[in-house]
PDB file of C-alpha atoms and ligand atoms in Angstrom:
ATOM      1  CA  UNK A  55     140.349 119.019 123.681  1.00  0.00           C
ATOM      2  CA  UNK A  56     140.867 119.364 120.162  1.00  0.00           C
ATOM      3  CA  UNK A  57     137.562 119.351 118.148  1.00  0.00           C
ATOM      4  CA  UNK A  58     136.832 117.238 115.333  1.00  0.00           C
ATOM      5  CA  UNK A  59     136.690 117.887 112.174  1.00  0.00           C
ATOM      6  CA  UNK A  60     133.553 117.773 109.950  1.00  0.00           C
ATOM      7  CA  UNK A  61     133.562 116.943 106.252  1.00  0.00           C
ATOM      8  CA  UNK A  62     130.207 117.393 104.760  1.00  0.00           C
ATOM      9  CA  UNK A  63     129.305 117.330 100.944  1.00  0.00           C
ATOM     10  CA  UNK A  64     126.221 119.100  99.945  1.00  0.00           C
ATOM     11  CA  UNK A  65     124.898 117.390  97.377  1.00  0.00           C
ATOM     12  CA  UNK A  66     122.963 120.623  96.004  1.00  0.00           C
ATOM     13  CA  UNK A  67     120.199 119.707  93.447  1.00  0.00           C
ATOM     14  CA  UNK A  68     122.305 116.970  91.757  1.00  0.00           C
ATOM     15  CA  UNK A  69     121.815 112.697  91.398  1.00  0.00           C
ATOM     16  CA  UNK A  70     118.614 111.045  91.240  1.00  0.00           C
ATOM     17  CA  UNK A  71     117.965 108.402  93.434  1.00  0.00           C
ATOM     18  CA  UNK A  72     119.849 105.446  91.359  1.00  0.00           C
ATOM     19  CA  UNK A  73     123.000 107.727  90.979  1.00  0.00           C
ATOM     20  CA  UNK A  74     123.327 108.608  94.367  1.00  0.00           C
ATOM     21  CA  UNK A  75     123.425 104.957  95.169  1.00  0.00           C
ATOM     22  CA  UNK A  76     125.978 104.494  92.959  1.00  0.00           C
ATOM     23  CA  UNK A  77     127.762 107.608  93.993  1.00  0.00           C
ATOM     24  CA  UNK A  78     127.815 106.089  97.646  1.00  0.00           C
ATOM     25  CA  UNK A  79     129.065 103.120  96.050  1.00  0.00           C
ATOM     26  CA  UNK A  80     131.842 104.642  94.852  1.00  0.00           C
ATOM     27  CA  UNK A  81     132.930 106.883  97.223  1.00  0.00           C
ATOM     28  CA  UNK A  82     132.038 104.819 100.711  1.00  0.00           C
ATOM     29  CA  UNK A  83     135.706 103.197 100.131  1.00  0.00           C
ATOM     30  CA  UNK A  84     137.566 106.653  99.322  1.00  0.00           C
ATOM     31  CA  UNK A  85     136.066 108.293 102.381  1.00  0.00           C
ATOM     32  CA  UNK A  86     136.645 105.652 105.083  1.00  0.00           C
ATOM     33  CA  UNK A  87     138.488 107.601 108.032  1.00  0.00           C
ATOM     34  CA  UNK A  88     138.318 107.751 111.722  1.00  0.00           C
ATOM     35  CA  UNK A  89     139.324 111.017 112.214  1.00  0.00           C
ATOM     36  CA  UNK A  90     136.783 112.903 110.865  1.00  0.00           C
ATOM     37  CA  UNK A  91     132.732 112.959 111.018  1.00  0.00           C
ATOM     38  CA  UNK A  92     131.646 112.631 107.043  1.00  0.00           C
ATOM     39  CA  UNK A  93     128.334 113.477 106.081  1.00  0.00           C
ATOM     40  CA  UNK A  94     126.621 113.749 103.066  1.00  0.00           C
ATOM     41  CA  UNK A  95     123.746 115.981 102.521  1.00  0.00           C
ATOM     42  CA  UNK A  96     121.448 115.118  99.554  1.00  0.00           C
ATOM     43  CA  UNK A  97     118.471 116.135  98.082  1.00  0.00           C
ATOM     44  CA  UNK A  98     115.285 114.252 100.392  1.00  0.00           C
ATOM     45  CA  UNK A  99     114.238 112.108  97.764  1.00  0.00           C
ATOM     46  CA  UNK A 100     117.956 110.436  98.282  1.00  0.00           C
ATOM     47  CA  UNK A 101     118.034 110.307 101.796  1.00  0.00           C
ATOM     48  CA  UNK A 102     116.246 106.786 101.839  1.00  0.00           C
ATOM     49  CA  UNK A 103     117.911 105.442  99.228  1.00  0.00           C
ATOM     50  CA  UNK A 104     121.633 107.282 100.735  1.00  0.00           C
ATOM     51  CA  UNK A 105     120.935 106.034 104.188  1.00  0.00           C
ATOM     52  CA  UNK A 106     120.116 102.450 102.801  1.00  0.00           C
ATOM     53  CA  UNK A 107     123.670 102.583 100.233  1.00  0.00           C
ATOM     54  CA  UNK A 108     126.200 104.186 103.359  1.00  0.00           C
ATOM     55  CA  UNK A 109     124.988 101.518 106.367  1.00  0.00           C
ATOM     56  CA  UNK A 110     127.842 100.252 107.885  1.00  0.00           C
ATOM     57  CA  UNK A 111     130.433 102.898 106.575  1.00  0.00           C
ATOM     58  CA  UNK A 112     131.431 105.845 108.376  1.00  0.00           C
ATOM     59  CA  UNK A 113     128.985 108.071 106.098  1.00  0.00           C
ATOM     60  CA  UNK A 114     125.920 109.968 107.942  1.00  0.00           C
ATOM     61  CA  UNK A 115     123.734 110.882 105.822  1.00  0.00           C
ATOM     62  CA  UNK A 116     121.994 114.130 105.848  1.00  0.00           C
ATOM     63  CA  UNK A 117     119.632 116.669 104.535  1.00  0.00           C
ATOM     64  CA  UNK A 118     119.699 119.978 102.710  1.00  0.00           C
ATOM     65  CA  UNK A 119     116.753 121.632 104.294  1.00  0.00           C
ATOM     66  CA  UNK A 120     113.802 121.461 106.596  1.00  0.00           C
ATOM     67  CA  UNK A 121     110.810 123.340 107.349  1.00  0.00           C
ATOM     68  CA  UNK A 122     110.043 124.882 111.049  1.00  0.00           C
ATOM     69  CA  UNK A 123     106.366 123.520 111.729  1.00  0.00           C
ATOM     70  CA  UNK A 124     106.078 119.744 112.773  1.00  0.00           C
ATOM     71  CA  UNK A 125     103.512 119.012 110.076  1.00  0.00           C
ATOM     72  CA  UNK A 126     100.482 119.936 108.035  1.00  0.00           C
ATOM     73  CA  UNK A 127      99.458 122.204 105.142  1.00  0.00           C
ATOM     74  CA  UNK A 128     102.974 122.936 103.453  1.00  0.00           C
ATOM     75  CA  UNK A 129     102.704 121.713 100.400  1.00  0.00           C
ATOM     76  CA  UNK A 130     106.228 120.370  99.175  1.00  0.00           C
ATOM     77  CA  UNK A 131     108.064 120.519 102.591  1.00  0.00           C
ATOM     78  CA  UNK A 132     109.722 118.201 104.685  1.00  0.00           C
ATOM     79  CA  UNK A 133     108.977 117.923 108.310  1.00  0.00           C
ATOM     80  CA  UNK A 134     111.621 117.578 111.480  1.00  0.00           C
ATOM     81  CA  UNK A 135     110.430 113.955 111.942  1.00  0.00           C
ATOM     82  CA  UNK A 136     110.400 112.438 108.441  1.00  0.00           C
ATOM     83  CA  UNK A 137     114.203 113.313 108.535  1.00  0.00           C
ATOM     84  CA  UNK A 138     114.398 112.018 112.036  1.00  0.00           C
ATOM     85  CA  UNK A 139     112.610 108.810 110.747  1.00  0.00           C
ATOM     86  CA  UNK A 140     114.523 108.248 107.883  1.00  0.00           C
ATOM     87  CA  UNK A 141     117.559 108.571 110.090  1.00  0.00           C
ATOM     88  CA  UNK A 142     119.108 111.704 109.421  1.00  0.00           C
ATOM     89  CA  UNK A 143     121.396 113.683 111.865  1.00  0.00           C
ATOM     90  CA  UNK A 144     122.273 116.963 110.426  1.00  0.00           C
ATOM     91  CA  UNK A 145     121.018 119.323 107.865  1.00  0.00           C
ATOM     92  CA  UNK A 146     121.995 122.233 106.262  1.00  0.00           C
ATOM     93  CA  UNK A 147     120.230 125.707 106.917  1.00  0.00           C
ATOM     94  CA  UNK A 148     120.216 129.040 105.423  1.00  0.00           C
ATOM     95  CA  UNK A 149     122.287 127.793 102.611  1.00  0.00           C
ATOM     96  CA  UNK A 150     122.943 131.171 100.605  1.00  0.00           C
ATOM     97  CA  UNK A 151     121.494 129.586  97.639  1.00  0.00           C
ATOM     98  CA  UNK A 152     118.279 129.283  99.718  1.00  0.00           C
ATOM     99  CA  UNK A 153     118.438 132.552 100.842  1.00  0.00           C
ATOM    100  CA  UNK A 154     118.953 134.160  97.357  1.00  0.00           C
ATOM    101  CA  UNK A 155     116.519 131.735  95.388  1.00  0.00           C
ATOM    102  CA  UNK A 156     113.772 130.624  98.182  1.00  0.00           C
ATOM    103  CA  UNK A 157     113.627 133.771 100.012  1.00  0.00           C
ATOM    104  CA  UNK A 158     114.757 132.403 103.361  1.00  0.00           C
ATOM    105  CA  UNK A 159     116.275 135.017 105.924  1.00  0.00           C
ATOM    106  CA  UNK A 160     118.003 134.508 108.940  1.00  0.00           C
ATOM    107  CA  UNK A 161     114.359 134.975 111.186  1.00  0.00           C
ATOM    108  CA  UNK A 162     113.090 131.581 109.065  1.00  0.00           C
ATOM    109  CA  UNK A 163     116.778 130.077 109.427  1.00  0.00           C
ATOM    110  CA  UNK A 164     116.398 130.883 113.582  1.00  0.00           C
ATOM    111  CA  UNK A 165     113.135 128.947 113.748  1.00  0.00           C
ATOM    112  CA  UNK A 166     114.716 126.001 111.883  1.00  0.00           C
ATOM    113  CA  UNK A 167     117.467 126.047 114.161  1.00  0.00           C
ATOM    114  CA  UNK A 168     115.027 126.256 116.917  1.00  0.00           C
ATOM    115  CA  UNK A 169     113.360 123.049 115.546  1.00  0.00           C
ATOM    116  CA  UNK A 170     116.161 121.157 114.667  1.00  0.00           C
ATOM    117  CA  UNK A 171     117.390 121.332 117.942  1.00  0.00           C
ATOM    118  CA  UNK A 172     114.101 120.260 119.568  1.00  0.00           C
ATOM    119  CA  UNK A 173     114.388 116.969 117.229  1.00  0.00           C
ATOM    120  CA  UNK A 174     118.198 116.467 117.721  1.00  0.00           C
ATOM    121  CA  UNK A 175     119.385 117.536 114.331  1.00  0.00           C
ATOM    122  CA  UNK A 176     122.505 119.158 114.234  1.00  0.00           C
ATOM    123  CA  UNK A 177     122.130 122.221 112.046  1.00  0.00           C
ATOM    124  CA  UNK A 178     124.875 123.155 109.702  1.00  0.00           C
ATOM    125  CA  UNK A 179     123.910 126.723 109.453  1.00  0.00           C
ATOM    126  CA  UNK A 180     125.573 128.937 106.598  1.00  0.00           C
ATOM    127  CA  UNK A 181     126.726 132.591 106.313  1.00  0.00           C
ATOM    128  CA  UNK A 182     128.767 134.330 104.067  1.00  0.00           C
ATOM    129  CA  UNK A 183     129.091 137.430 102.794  1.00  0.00           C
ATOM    130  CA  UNK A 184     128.535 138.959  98.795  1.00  0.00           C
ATOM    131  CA  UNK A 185     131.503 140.541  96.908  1.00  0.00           C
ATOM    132  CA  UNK A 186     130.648 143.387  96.934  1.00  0.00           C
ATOM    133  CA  UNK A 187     129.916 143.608 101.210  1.00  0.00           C
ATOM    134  CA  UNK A 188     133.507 142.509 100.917  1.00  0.00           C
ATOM    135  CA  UNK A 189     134.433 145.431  98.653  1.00  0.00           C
ATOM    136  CA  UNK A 190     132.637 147.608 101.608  1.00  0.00           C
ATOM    137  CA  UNK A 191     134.471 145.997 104.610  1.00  0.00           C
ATOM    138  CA  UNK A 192     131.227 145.099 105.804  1.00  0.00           C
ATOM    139  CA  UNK A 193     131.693 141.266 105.577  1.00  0.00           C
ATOM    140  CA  UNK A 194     132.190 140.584 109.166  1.00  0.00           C
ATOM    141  CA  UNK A 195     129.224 142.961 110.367  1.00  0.00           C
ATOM    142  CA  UNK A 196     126.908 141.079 107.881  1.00  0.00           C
ATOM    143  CA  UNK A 197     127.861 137.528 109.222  1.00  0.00           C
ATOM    144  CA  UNK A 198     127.866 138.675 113.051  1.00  0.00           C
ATOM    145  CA  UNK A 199     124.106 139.619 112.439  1.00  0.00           C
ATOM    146  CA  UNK A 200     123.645 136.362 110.603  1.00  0.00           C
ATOM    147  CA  UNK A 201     125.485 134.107 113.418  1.00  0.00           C
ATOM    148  CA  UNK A 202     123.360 136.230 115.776  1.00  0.00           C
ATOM    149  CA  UNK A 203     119.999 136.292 114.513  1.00  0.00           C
ATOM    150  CA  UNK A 204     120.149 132.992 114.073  1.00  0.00           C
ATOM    151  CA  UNK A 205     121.222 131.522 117.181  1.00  0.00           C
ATOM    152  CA  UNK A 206     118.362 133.876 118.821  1.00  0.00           C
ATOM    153  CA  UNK A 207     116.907 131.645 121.327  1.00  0.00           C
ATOM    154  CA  UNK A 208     119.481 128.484 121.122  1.00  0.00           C
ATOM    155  CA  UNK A 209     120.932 127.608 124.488  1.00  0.00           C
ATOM    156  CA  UNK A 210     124.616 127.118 125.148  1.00  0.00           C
ATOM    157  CA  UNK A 211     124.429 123.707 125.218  1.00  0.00           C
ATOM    158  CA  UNK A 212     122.674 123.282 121.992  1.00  0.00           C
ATOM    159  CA  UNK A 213     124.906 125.701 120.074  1.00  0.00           C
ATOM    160  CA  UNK A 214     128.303 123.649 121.702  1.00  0.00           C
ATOM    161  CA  UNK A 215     126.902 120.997 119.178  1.00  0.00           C
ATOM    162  CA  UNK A 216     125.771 122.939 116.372  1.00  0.00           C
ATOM    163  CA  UNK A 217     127.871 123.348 112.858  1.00  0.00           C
ATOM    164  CA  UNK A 218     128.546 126.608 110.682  1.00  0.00           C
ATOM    165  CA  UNK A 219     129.834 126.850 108.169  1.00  0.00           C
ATOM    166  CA  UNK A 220     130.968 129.773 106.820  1.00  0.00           C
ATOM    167  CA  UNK A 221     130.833 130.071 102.320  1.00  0.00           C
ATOM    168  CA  UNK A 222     131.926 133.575 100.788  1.00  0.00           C
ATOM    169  CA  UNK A 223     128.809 133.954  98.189  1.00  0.00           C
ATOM    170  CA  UNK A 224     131.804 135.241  95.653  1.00  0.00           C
ATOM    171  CA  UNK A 225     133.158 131.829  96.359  1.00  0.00           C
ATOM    172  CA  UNK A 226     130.422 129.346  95.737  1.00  0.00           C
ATOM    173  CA  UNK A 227     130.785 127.557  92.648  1.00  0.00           C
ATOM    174  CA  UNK A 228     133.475 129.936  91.162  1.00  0.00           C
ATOM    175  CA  UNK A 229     136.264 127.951  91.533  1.00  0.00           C
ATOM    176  CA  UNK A 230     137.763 130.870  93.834  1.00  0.00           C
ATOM    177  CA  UNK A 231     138.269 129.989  97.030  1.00  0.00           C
ATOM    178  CA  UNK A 232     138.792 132.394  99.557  1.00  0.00           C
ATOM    179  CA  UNK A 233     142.562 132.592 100.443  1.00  0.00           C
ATOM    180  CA  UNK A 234     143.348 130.693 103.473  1.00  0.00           C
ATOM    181  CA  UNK A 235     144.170 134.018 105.513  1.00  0.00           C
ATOM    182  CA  UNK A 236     140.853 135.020 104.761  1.00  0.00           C
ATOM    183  CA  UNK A 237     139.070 132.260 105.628  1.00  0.00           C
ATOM    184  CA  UNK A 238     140.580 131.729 108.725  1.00  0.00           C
ATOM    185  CA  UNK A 239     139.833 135.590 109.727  1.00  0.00           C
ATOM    186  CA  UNK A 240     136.441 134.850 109.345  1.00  0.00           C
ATOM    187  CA  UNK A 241     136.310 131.495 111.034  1.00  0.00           C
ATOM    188  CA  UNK A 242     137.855 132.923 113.745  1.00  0.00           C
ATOM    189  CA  UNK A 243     135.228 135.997 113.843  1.00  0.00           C
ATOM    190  CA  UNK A 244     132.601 133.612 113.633  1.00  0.00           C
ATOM    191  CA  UNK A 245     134.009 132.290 117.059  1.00  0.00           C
ATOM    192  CA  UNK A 246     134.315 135.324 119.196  1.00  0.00           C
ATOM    193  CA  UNK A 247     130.792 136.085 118.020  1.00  0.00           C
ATOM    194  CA  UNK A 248     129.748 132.951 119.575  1.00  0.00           C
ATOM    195  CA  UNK A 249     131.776 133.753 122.374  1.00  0.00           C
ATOM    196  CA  UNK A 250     130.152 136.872 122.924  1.00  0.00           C
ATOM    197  CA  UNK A 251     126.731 135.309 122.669  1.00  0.00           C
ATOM    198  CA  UNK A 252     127.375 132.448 125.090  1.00  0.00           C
ATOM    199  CA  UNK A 253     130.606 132.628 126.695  1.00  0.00           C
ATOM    200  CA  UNK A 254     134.543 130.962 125.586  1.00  0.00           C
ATOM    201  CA  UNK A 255     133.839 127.246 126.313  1.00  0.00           C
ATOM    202  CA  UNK A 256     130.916 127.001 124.169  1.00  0.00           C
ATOM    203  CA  UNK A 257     132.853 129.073 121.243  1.00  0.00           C
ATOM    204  CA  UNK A 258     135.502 126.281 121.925  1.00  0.00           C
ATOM    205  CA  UNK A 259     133.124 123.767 120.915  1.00  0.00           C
ATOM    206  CA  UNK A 260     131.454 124.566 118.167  1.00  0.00           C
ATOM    207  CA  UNK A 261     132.601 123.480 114.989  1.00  0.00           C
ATOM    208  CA  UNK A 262     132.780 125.818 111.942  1.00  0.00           C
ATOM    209  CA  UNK A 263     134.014 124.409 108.594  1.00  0.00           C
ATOM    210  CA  UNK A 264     134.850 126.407 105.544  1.00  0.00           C
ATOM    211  CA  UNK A 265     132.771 126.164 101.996  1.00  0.00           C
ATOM    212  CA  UNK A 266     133.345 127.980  98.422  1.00  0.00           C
ATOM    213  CA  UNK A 267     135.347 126.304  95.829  1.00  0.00           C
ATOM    214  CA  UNK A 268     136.978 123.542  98.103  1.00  0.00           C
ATOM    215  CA  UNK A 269     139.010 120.994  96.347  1.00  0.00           C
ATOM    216  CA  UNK A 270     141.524 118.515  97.210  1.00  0.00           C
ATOM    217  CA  UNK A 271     144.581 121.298  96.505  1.00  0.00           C
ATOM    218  CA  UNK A 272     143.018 123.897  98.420  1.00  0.00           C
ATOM    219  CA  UNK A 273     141.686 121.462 101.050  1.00  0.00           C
ATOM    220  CA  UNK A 274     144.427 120.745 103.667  1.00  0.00           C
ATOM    221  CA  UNK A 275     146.053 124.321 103.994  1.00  0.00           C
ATOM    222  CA  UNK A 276     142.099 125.527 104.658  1.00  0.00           C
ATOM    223  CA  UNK A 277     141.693 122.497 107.337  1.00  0.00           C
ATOM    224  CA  UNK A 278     144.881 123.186 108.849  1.00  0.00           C
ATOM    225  CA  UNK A 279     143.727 126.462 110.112  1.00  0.00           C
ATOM    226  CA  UNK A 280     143.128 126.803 114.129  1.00  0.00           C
ATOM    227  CA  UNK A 281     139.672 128.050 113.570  1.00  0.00           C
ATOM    228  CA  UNK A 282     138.230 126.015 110.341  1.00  0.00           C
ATOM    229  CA  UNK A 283     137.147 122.389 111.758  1.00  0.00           C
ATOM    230  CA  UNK A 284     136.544 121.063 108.397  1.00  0.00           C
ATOM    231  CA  UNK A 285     134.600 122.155 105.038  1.00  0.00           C
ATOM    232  CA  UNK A 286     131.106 122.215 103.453  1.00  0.00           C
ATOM    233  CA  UNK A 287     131.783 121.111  99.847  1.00  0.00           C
ATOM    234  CA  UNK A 288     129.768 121.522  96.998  1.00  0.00           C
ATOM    235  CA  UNK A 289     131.377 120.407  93.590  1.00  0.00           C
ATOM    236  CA  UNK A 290     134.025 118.260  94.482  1.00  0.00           C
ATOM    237  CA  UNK A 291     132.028 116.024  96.755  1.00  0.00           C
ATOM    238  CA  UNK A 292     130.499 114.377  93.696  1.00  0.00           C
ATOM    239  CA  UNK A 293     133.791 113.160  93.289  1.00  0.00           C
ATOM    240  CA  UNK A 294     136.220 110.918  93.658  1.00  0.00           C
ATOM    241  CA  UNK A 295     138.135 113.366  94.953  1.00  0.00           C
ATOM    242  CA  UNK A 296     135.752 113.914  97.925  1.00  0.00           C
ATOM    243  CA  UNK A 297     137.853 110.997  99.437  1.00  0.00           C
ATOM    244  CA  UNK A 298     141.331 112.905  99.034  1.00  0.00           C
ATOM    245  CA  UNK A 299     139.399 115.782 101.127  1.00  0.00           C
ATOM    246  CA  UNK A 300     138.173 113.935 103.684  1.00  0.00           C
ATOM    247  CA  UNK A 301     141.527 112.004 104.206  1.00  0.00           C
ATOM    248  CA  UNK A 302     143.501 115.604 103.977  1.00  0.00           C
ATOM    249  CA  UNK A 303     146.360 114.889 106.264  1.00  0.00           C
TER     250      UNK A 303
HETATM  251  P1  13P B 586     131.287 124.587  95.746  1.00  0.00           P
HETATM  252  O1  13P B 586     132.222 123.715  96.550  1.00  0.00           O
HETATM  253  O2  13P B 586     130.780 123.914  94.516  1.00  0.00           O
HETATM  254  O3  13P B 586     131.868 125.938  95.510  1.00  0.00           O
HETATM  255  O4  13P B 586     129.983 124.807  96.649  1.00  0.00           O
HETATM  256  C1  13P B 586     130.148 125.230  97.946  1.00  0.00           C
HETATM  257  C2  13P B 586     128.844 125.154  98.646  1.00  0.00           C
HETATM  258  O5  13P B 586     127.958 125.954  98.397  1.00  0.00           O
HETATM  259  C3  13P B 586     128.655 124.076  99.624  1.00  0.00           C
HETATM  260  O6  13P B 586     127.501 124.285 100.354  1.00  0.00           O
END
């Protein structure tokens, strides 16, 4: 069975509550398709507001983080369950911004996997290598450990349903996207590493999307690809032109 594709946005630190709204507003009409899941992951203090703006479109809403404990002293984080009770259904871990700026490492992105799981979030977990690994030909030894680290302790059935999504650091933000052959390479490395871990019919399953630099050019050539199920898009999914990814074919 073929898999879905999956078209998040993540929002990054961008729109305040009353421009998100609007931003839903605009794009709930543009992004309208059956054939793909849609999410948009936005900052928490838009998730109410998001989840309020998108009900009754095809437009989950989701979040950009989470912490691993279910609650108590952690000043300024958001718990499992308040994105549970707000609605969510997926959020985004081990972002490489998060790594590089908020000190998160693949051990703290396993035990937010872990917990995710245990609240039925999907996780839409990142890797991606730096330039200069690249440079090295180290880039798909770096995202194997990654991948593996962690999905330390996540059961075959759980990681059928989880996301990756794989974003070149060099590619974030740049406006250079990795060439399709090179996304796809990884993609597909990403999947025999899962296949190794589990076995081939949870590697079939899993979805992993490509992120860096996505636009509506560069969009359906990348989607195309046997391995990429869709993309994690930063920039363009505060626009307009969101909808032209999403509807790709
Ligand atoms: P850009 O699409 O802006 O390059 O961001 C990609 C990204 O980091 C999505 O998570």
């Amino acid at each position: 069975m073929a898999r879905r594709k999956i078209i998040a946005g993540n929002w990054k630190m961008n729109m305040t509550p009353t421009e998100a709204v609007e931003l839903i507003n605009t794009l709930k009409p543009l992004v309208a398709t059956d054939d793909a899941d849609v999410v948009f992951c936005v900052p928490a203090i838009d998730i109410i507001p998001a989840m309020e703006a998108a009900k009754g479109s095809n437009i989950a809403i989701g979040a950009e983080n989470m912490y691993f404990e279910e609650k108590g002293a952690y000043t300024g984080e958001i718990s499992p369950a308040m994105l549970t009770d707000a609605g969510v259904k997926y959020v985004v871990l081990g972002h490489s911004e998060r790594r590089e700026y908020f000190a998160e490492t693949s051990e703290t992105v396993n035990k937010k996997m872990l917990k995710a799981f245990e609240h039925g979030i999907t996780p839409i977990m990142c890797c991606g290598e730096t330039l200069t690994q690249r440079e090295q030909g180290v880039t798909m030894d770096f995202i194997r450990q990654q991948v593996k680290v962690g999905f330390l302790g996540v059961t075959a059935e759980q990681a059928a349903t989880a996301v990756i999504a794989y974003e070149p650091i060099w590619a974030i933000g740049t406006g250079k996207t990795a060439t399709t052959e090179q996304a796809q390479e990884v993609c597909k490395g990403i999947r025999e590493c899962i296949a190794e871990i589990y076995d081939a019919a949870t590697a079939e399953k899993i979805r992993i999307q490509y992120g860096g630099s996505v636009n509506a050019a560069t969009a359906p050539e990348l989607f195309a690809q046997p391995d990429i199920d869709g993309g994690l898009v930063g920039g363009a999914a505060l626009k307009p032109d969101f909808g032209k990814i999403v509807n790709w074919k």
